Amino acid sequence: MLEVTAATAGPREYQQSFEVRYDYPVYFTRDVFDPHNPCLMTALARREPDKRHRVAVFVDDGVALAYPTLEERIARYAERHARSMQVVDSVVVVPGGEVIKHRHDCVEQILKDLSLRHIDRQSCSLAIGGGAMLDAVGFASAIFHRGVRHVRLPTTVLSQDDSGVGVKNAVNAFGAKNLLGMFAPPFAVINDTAFLDVLPAREKRGGMAEAVKVGLIRDAGFFAWIEREADALARFEPAAVDVLIRQCAKLHMRQIVTGGDPFERGSARPLDFGHWAAHKLEALTRNELRHGEAVAIGIALDTRYSVLGGLLDDGAEVRVADVLTRLGFRLWDDAFDLRDPRGGRRVLEGLAEFQEHLGGKLTITLLAGIGQGIEVHAIDTDLVARSIEWLRTRDQRAHP
Ligand SMILES: NC(=O)c1ccc[n+]([C@@H]2O[C@H](COP(=O)([O-])OP(=O)(O)OC[C@H]3O[C@@H](n4cnc5c(N)ncnc54)[C@H](O)[C@@H]3O)[C@@H](O)[C@H]2O)c1
Ligand SMILES: [Zn+2]
């Protein structure tokens, strides 16, 4: 009989340690459903070139409306490439915009659609839409069968230059944005400029705020380029928008690879400059303010704060606010004046919420120079209030 002594009954530690490698291509193309465009086929077949790939296709309803021939073009593309791909059953049109992240029945329906199509880990879900619908379909795809292949076709400037090329997806819950989600790198990403032809101006502009942001914290040359091209960008000249998207996407991709923390295990979100206030303003306005519009305000606020806090040279905040204004952003929202019952500014709740999302100590990215982000661990709310008043004064001068 085995004798259990005190020594053998004590805790034993066996170390587990392994790494999982991720790689995925990001393509830039035009007119992905032109039957002669090889991009989608290359993306689907990148692991098994000789297989017929089964694909469940989801389309954002905003895209379906703006691009009425899309479904037919997808069908024709699939027909032409029938040896290598099969669109299983009909294309599924899902709600676009934040509503898909708020309503959990939408995620359930996507899961049902994946199930009805018998999508398995070697078949694929393909999502065509804006950042919100990509987040929701990406989340459903990440939990279905514990993760099926997911190809993204982002259709907004923001999703092409930022969210679509990254590794995160999420939906909102219990009043909190992006509360439920996971880090799940896509199987491939295809940025197709043709979708931007039908994108409303407000949405086009929104995505440019992320480019200003990443230029400010990582790449002074890119920020200077945006300043030089601001008028062309404000007119949405395709050549300028194309350069902006590519450079911004590359900087976001580089951060994931070289930043050392692709799944955000630490306390910092280095690319979320301007975002603590932005997320709160989005919530306070019930998404009346779009993500990019809120980010533009958050950037202007935190740049002025960086100057008042002695981190950044005086005058840089004017440069930043000017370029955002030239791109067409308004750098004020009345939500700044909302107060809680004790008289505190509600936007300041954004600081605690930002911290809670990651855990650990408060970590906010500010600017130590143009092109140079810096992390701080405390925020002086009086300086935030002064920064808000600076934005108000500028806005009142612009809109008397
Ligand atoms: N996962 C991430 O890393 C990450 C990063 C940043 C932002 N996000 C999320 O992205 C979302 C915002 O995404 P967004 O700015 O792309 O907007 P969006 O997805 O909310 O789309 C905005 C509107 O445009 C419509 N639309 C999309 N493409 C269109 C097209 N080509 N033509 C016509 N209409 C079109 C949509 O139907 C929607 O009504 C937010 O939920 C934000 O939290 C996620
Ligand atoms: Zn953002």
XYZ file of C-alpha atoms and ligand atoms in Angstrom:
445
model
C 0.000 0.000 0.000
C 1.258 3.473 -0.831
C 2.260 5.317 2.230
C 1.620 9.021 2.080
C 4.086 10.841 4.216
C 3.997 14.511 5.097
C 6.763 15.157 2.548
C 4.897 13.594 -0.426
C 1.554 15.153 0.513
C 2.852 18.714 0.274
C 2.384 20.938 -2.765
C 4.366 20.097 -5.876
C 4.946 22.526 -8.722
C 5.220 21.384 -12.338
C 6.038 24.236 -14.720
C 4.101 24.565 -17.945
C 5.601 26.815 -20.565
C 4.981 27.135 -24.275
C 4.662 29.753 -26.944
C 2.146 30.102 -29.719
C 3.246 31.888 -32.827
C 0.800 34.080 -34.728
C 1.185 35.442 -38.215
C -1.315 36.968 -40.551
C -1.081 38.949 -43.761
C -2.607 42.401 -44.246
C -3.296 43.136 -47.907
C -3.946 46.512 -49.492
C -5.919 46.287 -52.684
C -8.720 47.784 -54.747
C -11.940 46.007 -55.693
C -11.429 42.692 -53.941
C -14.483 41.112 -55.625
C -13.247 41.781 -59.139
C -13.056 38.142 -60.343
C -9.484 38.804 -61.523
C -8.330 40.056 -58.110
C -6.396 37.188 -56.475
C -6.267 38.746 -52.989
C -9.130 36.906 -51.277
C -8.182 33.563 -52.819
C -4.579 34.019 -51.704
C -5.764 34.889 -48.202
C -8.104 31.900 -47.878
C -5.660 29.416 -49.371
C -2.560 30.518 -47.504
C -2.347 27.289 -45.467
C -3.925 24.738 -47.806
C -3.611 25.859 -51.428
C -5.407 22.861 -52.907
C -8.527 22.760 -50.787
C -12.026 24.087 -51.414
C -12.448 26.613 -48.599
C -15.841 26.930 -46.926
C -16.701 30.496 -45.999
C -19.543 32.080 -44.019
C -19.909 35.684 -45.176
C -21.215 38.500 -42.934
C -21.900 41.987 -44.294
C -22.496 45.208 -42.330
C -25.985 46.535 -43.181
C -24.559 50.029 -43.776
C -22.246 48.570 -46.413
C -25.037 46.472 -47.947
C -27.158 49.624 -48.289
C -24.393 51.768 -49.754
C -23.169 49.044 -52.107
C -26.300 47.312 -53.422
C -24.475 45.108 -55.940
C -22.087 43.683 -53.323
C -23.939 40.414 -52.668
C -24.203 39.686 -56.362
C -20.506 40.450 -56.860
C -19.544 38.128 -53.992
C -21.657 35.383 -55.574
C -20.030 35.929 -58.973
C -16.555 35.921 -57.436
C -17.289 32.662 -55.619
C -18.666 31.116 -58.819
C -15.551 32.061 -60.727
C -13.359 30.542 -57.992
C -15.665 27.615 -57.226
C -12.793 25.125 -57.223
C -11.135 26.867 -54.314
C -13.932 28.493 -52.347
C -17.540 28.023 -51.403
C -19.775 30.650 -49.816
C -21.850 28.464 -47.532
C -25.530 29.321 -47.775
C -26.590 32.949 -48.178
C -24.618 36.055 -47.226
C -25.705 37.233 -43.751
C -26.445 40.946 -43.361
C -25.891 42.102 -39.769
C -26.472 45.486 -38.071
C -23.560 47.893 -38.492
C -22.435 50.470 -35.953
C -22.362 50.320 -32.177
C -25.791 48.650 -31.933
C -24.260 45.278 -32.867
C -21.907 45.555 -29.875
C -24.694 46.566 -27.489
C -27.238 43.905 -28.406
C -26.115 40.453 -27.347
C -28.817 38.819 -29.426
C -26.774 39.956 -32.438
C -23.768 37.910 -31.250
C -26.032 34.962 -30.572
C -27.481 35.223 -34.059
C -23.966 35.287 -35.588
C -23.108 32.146 -33.579
C -26.300 30.527 -34.859
C -25.401 31.458 -38.431
C -21.939 29.921 -37.993
C -23.521 26.814 -36.560
C -26.126 26.490 -39.336
C -23.306 26.679 -41.866
C -21.272 24.033 -40.007
C -18.240 26.287 -39.874
C -15.358 24.413 -38.260
C -11.827 25.392 -37.323
C -10.606 24.817 -40.868
C -13.363 26.803 -42.486
C -13.661 30.518 -42.245
C -15.846 33.433 -41.280
C -15.445 36.501 -43.462
C -16.630 39.860 -42.113
C -17.128 42.883 -44.351
C -17.867 46.060 -42.436
C -16.922 48.807 -40.030
C -14.970 48.435 -36.793
C -18.035 47.732 -34.663
C -19.327 44.842 -36.772
C -15.789 43.457 -37.176
C -15.463 43.494 -33.394
C -18.738 41.577 -32.952
C -18.229 39.018 -35.734
C -14.596 38.633 -34.634
C -15.718 37.932 -31.081
C -18.304 35.373 -32.179
C -15.707 33.709 -34.436
C -13.178 33.613 -31.578
C -15.529 31.767 -29.221
C -17.224 29.511 -31.793
C -15.502 26.097 -31.597
C -12.998 27.995 -29.397
C -11.919 29.914 -32.465
C -12.483 29.550 -36.184
C -10.477 31.253 -38.916
C -11.570 34.819 -39.347
C -10.860 37.072 -42.335
C -11.611 40.789 -42.000
C -12.491 43.171 -44.788
C -12.634 46.534 -43.012
C -14.780 49.113 -44.804
C -14.167 52.348 -42.867
C -11.042 54.484 -42.606
C -10.873 53.721 -38.881
C -11.137 49.977 -39.281
C -8.599 49.965 -42.148
C -6.019 52.103 -40.385
C -6.489 50.869 -36.815
C -8.966 48.332 -35.446
C -9.135 45.948 -38.415
C -5.395 45.259 -38.556
C -5.134 44.524 -34.820
C -5.718 41.544 -32.559
C -8.656 42.679 -30.423
C -12.363 42.194 -30.655
C -15.130 42.826 -28.169
C -18.723 43.688 -27.452
C -20.162 45.984 -24.785
C -21.828 44.739 -21.589
C -23.270 46.041 -18.297
C -22.856 49.604 -19.496
C -19.136 49.175 -20.227
C -17.598 49.403 -23.668
C -15.589 46.383 -24.887
C -16.136 44.522 -21.619
C -16.512 41.085 -23.232
C -13.989 40.036 -25.796
C -10.675 38.415 -26.418
C -7.381 38.778 -28.151
C -7.762 36.776 -31.326
C -5.495 37.569 -34.276
C -7.338 37.328 -37.614
C -6.462 34.766 -40.287
C -5.997 37.610 -42.779
C -7.002 41.236 -43.329
C -7.848 42.810 -46.670
C -8.019 46.612 -46.894
C -9.963 47.466 -50.054
C -10.066 51.185 -50.943
C -13.206 50.692 -53.067
C -15.351 50.439 -49.919
C -14.284 53.962 -48.966
C -15.883 55.357 -52.146
C -19.310 54.824 -50.574
C -18.380 55.717 -46.987
C -20.109 58.868 -45.615
C -17.814 61.885 -45.044
C -18.272 61.840 -41.288
C -17.004 58.274 -41.072
C -14.094 58.993 -43.402
C -12.957 61.854 -41.241
C -13.312 59.857 -38.004
C -10.570 57.397 -38.914
C -8.082 60.209 -39.518
C -7.993 61.006 -35.790
C -6.243 57.672 -35.178
C -3.577 58.636 -37.714
C -2.954 61.967 -35.955
C -2.769 60.030 -32.692
C -0.217 57.478 -33.828
C 1.865 60.156 -35.561
C 1.958 62.171 -32.345
C 3.133 59.304 -30.161
C 5.341 57.403 -32.616
C 6.257 59.192 -35.826
C 6.904 62.950 -36.050
C 7.511 62.684 -39.805
C 4.051 61.188 -40.316
C 2.472 63.936 -38.210
C 4.280 66.578 -40.297
C 3.020 64.846 -43.449
C -0.567 65.017 -42.138
C -0.074 68.736 -41.468
C 1.167 69.290 -45.028
C -1.626 67.243 -46.577
C -4.425 68.352 -44.238
C -6.359 70.202 -46.949
C -6.183 67.275 -49.384
C -7.208 64.935 -46.562
C -10.105 67.202 -45.598
C -11.287 66.954 -49.210
C -10.842 63.157 -48.951
C -8.537 63.050 -51.962
C -8.090 59.300 -52.490
C -4.305 59.375 -52.971
C -3.794 61.218 -49.675
C -6.313 59.061 -47.769
C -4.579 55.964 -49.117
C -1.153 57.046 -47.798
C -2.687 57.981 -44.445
C -4.332 54.570 -44.052
C -1.239 52.592 -45.026
C 1.147 54.469 -42.764
C -1.269 54.464 -39.838
C -1.979 50.733 -40.263
C 1.761 49.995 -40.456
C 2.443 51.902 -37.231
C -0.352 50.024 -35.445
C 0.945 46.699 -36.757
C 4.488 47.546 -35.709
C 3.341 48.274 -32.176
C 1.728 44.834 -31.912
C 4.883 43.097 -33.102
C 7.571 45.188 -31.418
C 5.752 46.678 -28.426
C 6.370 43.535 -26.390
C 2.804 43.217 -25.139
C 0.456 42.279 -28.001
C -2.219 40.953 -25.644
C -1.968 43.868 -23.202
C -1.007 41.912 -20.103
C 0.641 44.979 -18.579
C -1.043 48.146 -17.398
C -0.399 50.278 -20.455
C -2.276 50.794 -23.672
C 0.431 52.772 -25.434
C -1.601 53.374 -28.582
C -4.565 54.734 -26.675
C -3.312 58.314 -26.437
C -6.330 60.605 -26.080
C -8.595 57.638 -25.396
C -9.386 57.871 -21.676
C -11.524 60.967 -22.288
C -12.653 59.763 -25.712
C -14.237 56.554 -24.418
C -16.053 58.480 -21.699
C -17.291 61.163 -24.107
C -18.606 58.460 -26.429
C -20.550 56.927 -23.536
C -21.777 60.275 -22.156
C -23.118 61.230 -25.583
C -24.634 57.766 -26.080
C -22.404 57.351 -29.117
C -23.741 60.553 -30.662
C -20.049 61.423 -30.809
C -18.396 58.825 -33.032
C -15.210 57.078 -31.843
C -12.869 59.054 -34.107
C -14.567 62.365 -33.281
C -14.185 61.665 -29.574
C -10.538 60.656 -30.089
C -9.833 63.973 -31.843
C -11.167 65.828 -28.771
C -9.253 63.523 -26.405
C -6.015 64.127 -28.327
C -6.435 67.920 -28.157
C -7.240 67.692 -24.446
C -4.265 65.496 -23.550
C -1.890 67.554 -25.704
C -2.879 70.745 -23.880
C -2.555 68.803 -20.601
C 0.962 67.701 -21.618
C 1.924 71.362 -22.082
C 0.343 72.489 -18.800
C 2.057 69.586 -17.039
C 5.445 70.776 -18.289
C 6.059 67.707 -20.472
C 5.640 69.308 -23.864
C 6.839 72.596 -25.358
C 4.371 75.435 -25.285
C 2.784 75.918 -28.717
C 2.695 72.243 -29.678
C -0.922 72.051 -28.532
C -1.881 74.819 -30.977
C -0.212 72.915 -33.799
C -2.140 69.756 -32.889
C -5.491 71.489 -32.434
C -5.003 73.366 -35.709
C -4.380 70.238 -37.764
C -7.404 68.483 -36.232
C -9.571 71.529 -36.971
C -8.290 71.669 -40.558
C -9.244 68.001 -40.963
C -12.774 69.052 -40.007
C -13.028 67.966 -36.359
C -14.831 70.051 -33.759
C -12.750 69.960 -30.587
C -15.522 70.466 -28.095
C -18.593 68.654 -26.816
C -21.086 69.861 -24.214
C -20.676 66.485 -22.460
C -17.590 68.052 -20.844
C -20.033 70.029 -18.665
C -21.991 67.024 -17.364
C -21.664 66.694 -13.576
C -22.383 63.918 -11.097
C -24.660 64.642 -8.081
C -21.606 65.768 -6.079
C -20.620 68.253 -8.730
C -17.684 66.274 -10.129
C -17.097 66.303 -13.861
C -18.409 63.068 -15.302
C -15.709 62.910 -17.958
C -13.161 62.343 -15.176
C -14.819 58.983 -14.464
C -13.067 57.968 -17.670
C -9.738 57.798 -15.833
C -10.866 55.128 -13.372
C -12.681 53.215 -16.096
C -9.559 53.257 -18.259
C -7.531 51.870 -15.355
C -10.127 49.240 -14.509
C -10.075 47.837 -18.021
C -6.422 46.766 -17.676
C -5.973 46.515 -13.928
C -2.726 47.577 -12.293
C -1.799 51.188 -11.813
C -3.229 54.040 -13.777
C -1.171 54.442 -16.956
C -1.955 57.270 -19.331
C 0.022 58.127 -22.454
C 0.883 61.813 -22.848
C 3.341 63.655 -25.093
C 6.940 64.541 -24.369
C 7.374 65.835 -27.898
C 5.746 65.558 -31.311
C 6.239 61.897 -32.198
C 7.137 60.968 -28.644
C 4.601 59.405 -26.295
C 5.350 59.136 -22.600
C 3.554 57.185 -19.884
C 2.466 58.815 -16.632
C 0.766 57.272 -13.608
C -1.083 60.216 -12.120
C -3.375 62.826 -13.579
C -3.950 66.235 -11.990
C -7.662 66.914 -12.325
C -7.174 70.684 -11.969
C -4.969 70.626 -15.042
C -7.611 68.558 -16.852
C -10.176 71.239 -15.955
C -7.860 73.944 -17.311
C -7.333 71.938 -20.485
C -11.098 71.626 -20.897
C -11.475 75.419 -20.496
C -8.790 75.916 -23.152
C -10.824 73.778 -25.567
C -13.983 75.715 -24.676
C -12.336 79.079 -25.356
C -10.964 77.931 -28.697
C -14.336 76.520 -29.675
C -16.187 79.687 -28.692
C -13.817 81.698 -30.849
C -14.447 79.355 -33.795
C -18.227 79.143 -33.263
C -19.238 82.504 -31.724
N -10.784 46.141 -31.902
C -10.066 47.238 -31.815
O -8.846 47.184 -31.607
C -10.715 48.564 -31.975
C -9.925 49.722 -32.086
C -10.549 50.945 -32.313
C -11.927 50.997 -32.418
N -12.671 49.858 -32.284
C -14.133 49.890 -32.382
O -14.534 50.215 -33.696
C -15.839 50.791 -33.636
C -15.909 51.972 -34.537
O -15.692 51.532 -35.844
P -15.864 52.459 -37.132
O -15.364 53.821 -36.853
O -15.291 51.684 -38.255
O -17.417 52.647 -37.285
P -18.665 51.653 -37.256
O -18.273 50.254 -37.417
O -19.458 52.034 -36.070
O -19.444 52.080 -38.581
C -20.019 53.352 -38.706
C -21.194 53.340 -39.677
O -20.724 53.227 -41.005
C -21.412 52.181 -41.696
N -20.463 51.718 -42.697
C -19.343 50.973 -42.512
N -18.664 50.878 -43.682
C -19.363 51.564 -44.609
C -19.155 51.844 -46.008
N -18.061 51.445 -46.646
N -20.087 52.575 -46.644
C -21.178 53.031 -45.995
N -21.435 52.827 -44.684
C -20.520 52.094 -44.012
C -21.820 51.220 -40.613
O -22.947 50.487 -40.977
C -22.130 52.158 -39.446
O -23.443 52.640 -39.554
C -16.093 51.107 -32.175
O -16.988 50.162 -31.653
C -14.737 50.957 -31.523
O -14.823 50.540 -30.179
C -12.083 48.655 -32.077
Zn -9.317 54.450 -31.134
